[in-house]
Coordinates of C-alpha atoms and ligand atoms in Angstrom, one line a residue:
M1 CA 6.4 39.1 3.9
S2 CA 6.3 40.8 7.0
T3 CA 8.4 40.9 10.0
P4 CA 7.8 38.9 13.1
S5 CA 6.5 41.6 15.2
Q6 CA 4.1 43.0 12.2
W7 CA 2.8 39.6 12.6
D8 CA 2.2 39.9 15.9
A9 CA 0.7 42.8 15.8
L10 CA -1.6 41.8 12.9
L11 CA -2.8 38.7 15.0
A12 CA -3.2 40.8 18.0
D13 CA -5.4 43.3 16.2
D14 CA -7.0 40.2 14.9
R15 CA -7.8 38.8 18.0
A16 CA -9.3 42.2 19.8
H17 CA -12.0 43.1 16.8
I18 CA -12.7 40.1 14.6
W19 CA -15.2 37.4 14.7
H20 CA -13.9 34.2 12.6
P21 CA -16.5 31.9 11.3
Y22 CA -17.8 29.2 13.6
A23 CA -15.3 30.5 16.1
S24 CA -15.1 31.8 19.7
A25 CA -14.7 35.7 19.6
T26 CA -12.4 35.6 22.6
D27 CA -10.8 32.0 22.2
P28 CA -10.8 31.5 18.5
G29 CA -7.8 29.2 18.1
V30 CA -5.2 29.0 15.7
I31 CA -5.3 31.7 13.2
V32 CA -3.1 32.0 10.3
P33 CA -2.0 35.3 8.7
V34 CA -1.9 34.9 4.6
T35 CA -0.3 38.0 3.0
S36 CA -0.8 36.6 -0.7
A37 CA -1.8 33.7 -2.9
E38 CA -0.7 32.4 -6.3
G39 CA -1.5 29.2 -8.2
V40 CA -2.4 26.7 -5.2
R41 CA 0.0 28.2 -2.8
L42 CA -0.7 30.5 0.1
N43 CA 1.9 32.7 1.1
L44 CA 2.2 33.1 4.9
A45 CA 3.1 36.2 6.9
D46 CA 6.3 34.4 8.0
G47 CA 7.5 33.5 4.6
R48 CA 6.4 30.0 4.6
Q49 CA 3.9 28.6 1.7
L50 CA 1.0 26.5 2.1
I51 CA -0.6 23.9 -0.3
D52 CA -4.2 24.7 -0.4
G53 CA -6.4 21.7 -0.1
M54 CA -9.7 23.5 0.4
A55 CA -9.7 26.0 -2.6
S56 CA -11.0 28.4 -0.3
W57 CA -14.2 26.6 0.9
W58 CA -14.5 24.8 -2.5
C59 CA -14.6 27.9 -4.3
A60 CA -11.1 28.8 -5.9
I61 CA -11.1 26.3 -8.8
H62 CA -8.3 28.2 -10.9
G63 CA -6.5 28.9 -7.8
Y64 CA -5.1 32.2 -7.0
N65 CA -3.9 35.2 -8.7
H66 CA -4.9 33.7 -12.0
P67 CA -3.8 36.0 -14.8
V68 CA -6.9 35.5 -16.9
M69 CA -9.3 36.0 -13.8
N70 CA -7.3 39.2 -12.5
R71 CA -7.8 40.4 -16.4
A72 CA -11.6 40.1 -16.4
V73 CA -11.7 41.9 -13.0
R74 CA -9.5 44.5 -14.5
A75 CA -11.3 45.2 -17.5
Q76 CA -15.0 45.2 -15.5
L77 CA -13.5 47.6 -13.0
E78 CA -12.7 50.2 -15.9
D79 CA -16.2 50.0 -17.0
M80 CA -18.0 50.1 -13.5
A81 CA -17.8 48.0 -10.2
H82 CA -21.3 48.3 -9.4
V83 CA -24.8 49.6 -10.2
M84 CA -27.9 49.0 -8.8
F85 CA -30.0 46.1 -10.4
G86 CA -33.7 47.5 -10.1
G87 CA -34.8 49.1 -13.4
L88 CA -31.1 49.0 -14.8
T89 CA -29.2 45.9 -16.3
H90 CA -25.7 45.6 -18.0
P91 CA -24.1 43.5 -20.1
A92 CA -22.1 41.3 -17.3
A93 CA -25.2 40.1 -15.8
V94 CA -27.1 39.7 -19.2
K95 CA -24.2 37.4 -20.5
L96 CA -23.7 35.6 -17.7
A97 CA -27.9 34.8 -17.3
R98 CA -27.7 33.6 -20.2
I99 CA -24.4 31.4 -19.9
L100 CA -25.9 29.8 -16.9
C101 CA -29.1 28.8 -18.8
D102 CA -27.3 27.2 -21.5
L103 CA -25.3 25.1 -19.2
T104 CA -27.8 23.9 -17.1
P105 CA -31.0 22.1 -17.9
D106 CA -33.1 23.2 -20.5
S107 CA -36.2 23.9 -18.4
L108 CA -34.1 26.3 -16.4
T109 CA -34.9 29.8 -18.1
R110 CA -34.9 32.2 -15.5
V111 CA -31.7 33.5 -13.2
F112 CA -32.0 35.5 -10.1
F113 CA -28.8 36.9 -8.9
S114 CA -27.9 37.0 -5.2
D115 CA -24.8 37.7 -3.3
S116 CA -24.1 34.8 -1.4
G117 CA -24.9 30.8 -1.3
S118 CA -27.2 31.2 1.8
V119 CA -29.5 34.0 0.1
A120 CA -29.8 31.6 -3.0
V121 CA -31.2 29.5 -1.1
E122 CA -33.3 31.9 0.7
V123 CA -34.6 33.2 -2.5
A124 CA -35.5 29.5 -3.6
L125 CA -37.5 28.8 -0.4
K126 CA -39.2 31.9 -1.1
M127 CA -40.0 31.1 -4.7
A128 CA -41.3 27.9 -3.8
V129 CA -44.0 29.5 -1.4
Q130 CA -44.9 32.3 -3.6
Y131 CA -45.3 29.8 -6.5
W132 CA -48.1 28.0 -4.5
Q133 CA -49.5 31.2 -2.9
A134 CA -50.1 32.2 -6.7
R135 CA -51.3 28.8 -7.8
G136 CA -53.9 29.7 -4.8
E137 CA -52.8 26.6 -2.3
P138 CA -51.1 29.0 0.5
G139 CA -51.3 26.3 2.9
K140 CA -48.1 24.6 0.7
R141 CA -45.5 26.4 2.6
K142 CA -43.0 23.9 4.6
M143 CA -40.0 22.1 3.0
V144 CA -38.9 18.6 3.2
A145 CA -35.0 18.4 3.5
L146 CA -32.3 15.3 3.8
R147 CA -30.8 14.9 7.2
S148 CA -26.9 15.5 6.9
G149 CA -27.5 18.4 4.5
Y150 CA -26.1 21.9 4.6
H151 CA -27.6 24.9 2.7
G152 CA -26.3 27.9 4.4
D153 CA -26.6 29.9 7.8
T154 CA -29.7 32.2 7.3
F155 CA -32.6 31.4 9.1
G156 CA -34.4 29.9 6.0
A157 CA -31.3 28.1 4.8
M158 CA -30.6 27.0 8.3
S159 CA -34.1 25.6 8.9
V160 CA -33.6 23.0 6.3
C161 CA -29.8 22.1 7.5
D162 CA -29.6 18.7 9.5
P163 CA -31.2 19.6 12.5
V164 CA -28.1 17.9 14.9
T165 CA -25.4 19.5 13.0
G166 CA -27.1 22.6 12.0
M167 CA -27.5 23.1 16.1
H168 CA -31.5 24.0 15.8
H169 CA -32.1 23.4 19.4
L170 CA -29.8 26.5 20.0
F171 CA -32.4 28.8 17.8
G172 CA -35.9 27.1 19.1
D173 CA -38.9 28.6 17.9
V174 CA -37.0 31.2 15.5
L175 CA -36.4 28.7 13.2
A176 CA -39.2 27.5 10.5
K177 CA -40.2 23.7 11.6
Q178 CA -39.4 21.6 8.6
F179 CA -39.9 18.1 7.6
F180 CA -36.8 15.8 7.6
V181 CA -35.9 12.1 6.1
P182 CA -33.0 9.8 6.4
A183 CA -30.0 10.7 4.2
P184 CA -30.1 8.3 1.2
E185 CA -27.5 5.5 2.0
C186 CA -27.1 3.8 -1.8
D187 CA -23.7 4.1 -3.0
F188 CA -23.0 6.7 -5.7
D189 CA -22.2 3.3 -8.0
A190 CA -25.1 1.4 -7.2
D191 CA -29.0 1.9 -7.9
C192 CA -31.2 3.1 -5.4
P193 CA -33.6 0.5 -3.8
E194 CA -37.0 1.7 -3.4
S195 CA -36.9 1.2 0.2
E196 CA -34.7 4.2 0.6
L197 CA -37.3 6.3 -0.4
D198 CA -40.3 4.8 1.8
D199 CA -40.1 7.4 4.4
I200 CA -40.2 10.5 2.0
T201 CA -43.1 8.6 -0.2
D202 CA -44.9 8.3 3.2
L203 CA -44.3 11.7 4.8
L204 CA -45.4 13.2 0.9
S205 CA -48.4 11.1 0.7
R206 CA -49.7 12.3 4.0
H207 CA -48.4 16.0 4.0
H208 CA -48.1 16.9 0.5
G209 CA -51.0 19.6 0.7
E210 CA -48.5 21.5 3.4
I211 CA -45.3 21.1 1.4
A212 CA -44.0 23.3 -1.0
A213 CA -40.8 21.8 -2.4
V214 CA -38.2 19.2 -1.4
I215 CA -34.8 20.5 -0.9
L216 CA -31.3 18.8 -1.3
E217 CA -27.6 18.4 -2.6
P218 CA -27.4 16.1 -5.6
V219 CA -25.2 13.4 -5.3
V220 CA -23.0 15.0 -2.7
Q221 CA -23.6 16.5 0.7
G222 CA -21.0 18.6 1.5
A223 CA -20.7 20.6 4.9
G224 CA -23.3 18.4 6.5
G225 CA -20.9 15.3 6.6
M226 CA -19.4 14.9 2.8
R227 CA -21.4 12.0 1.7
F228 CA -21.9 10.4 -1.5
Y229 CA -25.1 8.9 -2.6
S230 CA -26.8 7.0 -6.0
P231 CA -28.0 9.3 -8.7
D232 CA -30.5 6.8 -9.1
Y233 CA -32.0 8.5 -5.8
L234 CA -32.4 11.6 -7.4
R235 CA -34.4 10.1 -10.6
K236 CA -36.7 8.1 -7.9
L237 CA -37.2 11.6 -6.0
R238 CA -38.2 13.4 -9.1
A239 CA -41.0 11.0 -10.0
L240 CA -42.1 11.4 -6.2
C241 CA -42.4 15.2 -6.5
D242 CA -44.4 15.0 -9.5
A243 CA -46.6 12.4 -8.1
F244 CA -47.4 14.6 -5.1
E245 CA -46.9 18.0 -6.8
V246 CA -44.2 19.2 -5.0
L247 CA -41.2 21.3 -6.2
L248 CA -37.8 20.0 -6.3
I249 CA -34.8 22.3 -5.6
F250 CA -31.3 21.4 -6.3
D251 CA -28.4 23.3 -4.3
E252 CA -25.4 22.8 -6.1
I253 CA -23.6 25.6 -4.5
A254 CA -20.9 23.2 -3.4
T255 CA -21.1 20.4 -6.6
G256 CA -21.5 22.9 -9.6
F257 CA -18.6 23.9 -11.9
G258 CA -17.1 20.4 -12.1
R259 CA -16.1 19.2 -8.8
T260 CA -17.9 15.9 -9.0
G261 CA -16.9 15.1 -12.5
K262 CA -19.9 16.6 -14.2
L263 CA -20.3 20.4 -15.1
F264 CA -23.3 20.0 -12.4
A265 CA -23.8 17.0 -10.4
L266 CA -27.4 16.5 -11.6
E267 CA -26.0 15.7 -14.8
H268 CA -25.3 12.3 -13.2
A269 CA -28.8 11.9 -13.0
G270 CA -30.1 13.3 -15.8
V271 CA -32.7 15.0 -13.5
E272 CA -34.4 18.5 -14.1
P273 CA -35.1 20.2 -10.8
D274 CA -37.8 23.1 -10.9
L275 CA -35.2 25.2 -8.8
L276 CA -31.2 25.4 -8.8
C277 CA -28.9 27.2 -6.7
L278 CA -25.5 28.2 -7.8
G279 CA -22.9 29.8 -6.0
K280 CA -19.4 28.9 -4.3
S281 CA -17.2 28.3 -7.4
L282 CA -19.4 30.5 -9.6
T283 CA -16.9 33.3 -9.6
G284 CA -13.8 30.7 -9.5
G285 CA -13.5 32.2 -5.7
Y286 CA -12.8 35.6 -6.5
M287 CA -15.7 37.4 -5.3
T288 CA -19.0 36.7 -3.8
L289 CA -21.9 35.8 -6.0
A290 CA -24.9 33.4 -6.3
A291 CA -27.8 32.8 -8.6
T292 CA -31.0 30.8 -8.6
L293 CA -32.3 29.5 -11.8
C294 CA -35.9 28.5 -12.1
T295 CA -38.4 27.3 -14.8
E296 CA -40.4 29.6 -17.0
R297 CA -43.5 28.1 -15.3
L298 CA -42.3 28.7 -11.8
A299 CA -41.5 32.4 -13.3
S300 CA -44.7 33.3 -15.1
T301 CA -46.8 31.8 -12.2
I302 CA -45.1 33.8 -9.5
S303 CA -45.3 36.8 -11.9
G304 CA -49.2 36.5 -12.4
G305 CA -49.6 35.9 -8.4
E306 CA -51.1 38.5 -6.1
A307 CA -47.7 40.5 -5.5
G308 CA -46.9 40.3 -9.5
A309 CA -43.6 40.1 -8.6
F310 CA -40.9 38.3 -6.9
M311 CA -40.6 40.1 -3.4
H312 CA -36.5 39.9 -3.2
G313 CA -33.9 42.2 -4.3
P314 CA -30.3 42.3 -2.6
T315 CA -28.6 45.6 -2.5
F316 CA -25.9 44.2 -4.7
M317 CA -27.9 42.1 -6.8
G318 CA -26.1 41.5 -10.4
N319 CA -23.0 43.1 -9.1
P320 CA -21.0 44.0 -12.4
L321 CA -17.7 42.9 -10.9
A322 CA -18.9 39.8 -9.9
C323 CA -20.6 38.8 -12.8
A324 CA -17.7 39.8 -15.1
T325 CA -15.6 37.5 -12.9
A326 CA -18.2 34.3 -13.4
I327 CA -18.1 34.7 -16.9
A328 CA -14.0 34.7 -17.0
S329 CA -14.1 31.4 -14.5
I330 CA -16.8 29.6 -16.6
E331 CA -15.2 30.5 -19.9
L332 CA -11.7 29.3 -18.5
L333 CA -13.2 26.3 -17.0
L334 CA -14.8 25.0 -20.1
S335 CA -11.8 26.3 -22.6
Q336 CA -10.0 23.3 -20.9
P337 CA -10.3 19.6 -20.7
W338 CA -11.6 20.1 -17.3
Q339 CA -13.0 16.7 -17.1
R340 CA -9.7 14.9 -17.7
T341 CA -8.0 17.3 -14.6
V342 CA -10.9 16.3 -12.4
E343 CA -10.9 12.7 -13.2
R344 CA -6.6 12.9 -12.6
L345 CA -7.3 14.8 -9.4
G346 CA -9.9 12.0 -8.4
T347 CA -7.3 9.2 -9.0
E348 CA -4.3 11.2 -7.2
L349 CA -6.7 11.6 -4.2
K350 CA -7.7 8.0 -4.2
E351 CA -4.2 6.9 -4.5
G352 CA -2.6 9.3 -1.9
L353 CA -5.4 8.7 0.7
A354 CA -5.8 5.0 0.5
P355 CA -3.1 4.0 3.0
A356 CA -5.5 5.6 5.5
A357 CA -8.1 3.2 5.0
D358 CA -5.8 0.9 7.5
L359 CA -5.3 3.3 10.3
E360 CA -7.1 2.6 13.5
Q361 CA -8.3 6.1 13.5
V362 CA -10.3 5.6 10.3
S363 CA -13.5 4.6 9.7
E364 CA -13.8 5.1 5.9
V365 CA -11.7 7.0 3.0
R366 CA -14.2 8.0 -0.1
T367 CA -13.6 10.1 -3.0
L368 CA -15.6 11.0 -5.9
G369 CA -14.6 13.8 -8.5
A370 CA -12.2 15.9 -7.0
I371 CA -13.0 15.3 -3.6
G372 CA -11.1 13.1 -1.4
V373 CA -12.2 12.4 2.4
I374 CA -11.0 10.7 5.5
E375 CA -13.6 10.0 7.9
L376 CA -12.4 9.3 11.5
K377 CA -13.8 7.2 14.3
Q378 CA -13.8 10.3 16.3
G379 CA -14.0 14.0 15.9
V380 CA -11.1 16.2 15.4
D381 CA -9.7 19.0 17.4
L382 CA -8.8 22.1 15.1
R383 CA -6.3 23.7 17.6
Q384 CA -4.2 20.1 17.5
V385 CA -4.3 19.4 13.7
T386 CA -4.2 22.9 12.5
P387 CA -0.5 23.5 13.6
M388 CA 0.2 20.1 12.5
F389 CA -0.9 20.9 8.6
V390 CA 0.8 24.0 8.7
E391 CA 4.0 22.2 9.4
R392 CA 3.5 19.8 6.8
G393 CA 3.4 22.7 4.4
V394 CA -0.5 22.3 3.7
W395 CA -3.5 23.6 4.3
V396 CA -6.6 21.5 5.4
R397 CA -9.1 22.5 7.8
P398 CA -11.5 19.4 9.0
F399 CA -14.8 19.5 10.7
G400 CA -16.3 17.0 13.0
K401 CA -14.9 13.8 11.9
L402 CA -14.0 14.9 8.5
V403 CA -10.5 15.4 7.1
Y404 CA -11.1 16.1 3.6
A405 CA -9.7 17.9 0.3
M406 CA -11.3 20.0 -2.4
P407 CA -8.2 21.2 -4.2
P408 CA -8.2 23.8 -6.8
F409 CA -8.4 22.0 -10.4
V410 CA -5.1 23.5 -11.3
M411 CA -3.0 21.4 -8.7
Q412 CA -0.3 19.5 -10.0
S413 CA 0.3 15.7 -9.4
D414 CA 3.4 16.3 -7.1
D415 CA 1.3 19.0 -5.0
V416 CA -1.6 16.2 -4.7
A417 CA 1.0 13.8 -3.1
T418 CA 2.3 16.3 -0.6
L419 CA -1.2 17.2 0.3
T420 CA -2.4 13.6 0.6
A421 CA 0.7 12.5 2.5
A422 CA 0.3 15.1 5.0
M423 CA -3.4 14.3 5.7
V424 CA -2.8 10.5 6.2
D425 CA 0.3 11.4 8.2
V426 CA -1.6 13.9 10.6
V427 CA -4.2 11.6 10.6
A428 CA -2.3 8.5 11.8
K429 CA -0.6 10.5 14.6
L430 CA -3.9 11.2 16.3
E431 CA -5.0 9.4 19.2
H432 CA -7.1 6.1 19.0
Ligands
PLP1 C1 -21.4 26.9 1.1 C2 -22.8 26.2 0.7 C3 -24.2 27.0 1.2 C4 -24.1 28.5 1.4 O1 -23.3 29.2 0.9 P1 -22.6 30.6 1.5 O2 -22.2 31.4 0.3 O3 -21.6 30.4 2.4 O4 -23.8 31.5 2.1 C5 -25.4 26.7 0.7 N1 -25.7 25.2 0.2 C6 -24.4 24.4 -0.2 C7 -24.2 23.3 -0.5 C8 -23.0 25.0 0.5 O5 -21.8 24.1 0.3

């Protein structure tokens, strides 16, 4: 805990020198100083505590300051924090790669590590392009993406984000022009009518000679709109991609490691992609690490191509501390009845958020796995709602029209109740 004057000094320096995400440098809005965190609670500089409904952007599945995770970090630190990955290897990367290949579909046998989700997406896009290059079809370079999708903030990733929420107009010609198709409308619980795939069928039949891959977030579209859709869409899409010889990339950076009730969202559909991107909760929110997995066919084709290699290699590739942390996080998750935990959280989010459905301000309330979403009719002003959430002892950071929760899996029932009650209460107090 710090004194109010120390807090003020910290915030003044923050304001003078720091650029926060998606924020104005000169007028960043409300910024809340955190001094430590424990379990599901963020400890603020003034001594208050917030129940964290965001799991630090969906990563901190085990909560904060977890003894098992802390031990894993310390143990790896004693061996080495980092070593370059070019020409060298180390036990943590090898073990993690094996775990990821074991947990994901059998056809995914190769792991390329990188340092953030956006880069894992860049890697997948580059692999897709290099694959067709090596196959003697260099014209197959473009991507197909869904509207309302989100894949990260680097240029390649941005080019496949929703063109409107991703503000493509700001970047003009700098962004690669990709193909977009409507996001599926079919409900999670329902089959997906063939007509949902009319647009993409038409697109692939006309342009498959220019298309390297389709990229999408399976079952849950996250930061592009928190939308849930039918796994049946993925089965039909896989068949289409096979028919038109186009690769299929699943971005499970948000959905991976249990969030939707399955370890990976692709399990809802039983579909195997050609490339799979992982990140976010891969290290339980402890460290930045991402991975792109691909099939042996892709790996061997790319390796047999003109370059004889995949042309990418981040400085911190396969960082030992991050890999060791990821191993600990995955083992910790799998050592517990996590499916039951996610189911309980889902039930509690559903019950807790249900009263919001009757509010004038709300257009829909939906839940899936450990994700709870209140979609409003109007966009939310963070400057207005952030203090309202903090007053109620919770941390919730809405975007656009979406007030949502993705709690750490360790959140207990009474804290979920506090969190959801605060969300409903804050929404009820907004203008309509
Ligand atoms: C967060 C996210 C990314 C980008 O990951 P970063 O680590 O922020 O670069 C990509 N795809 C999806 C689906 C995400 O949720």
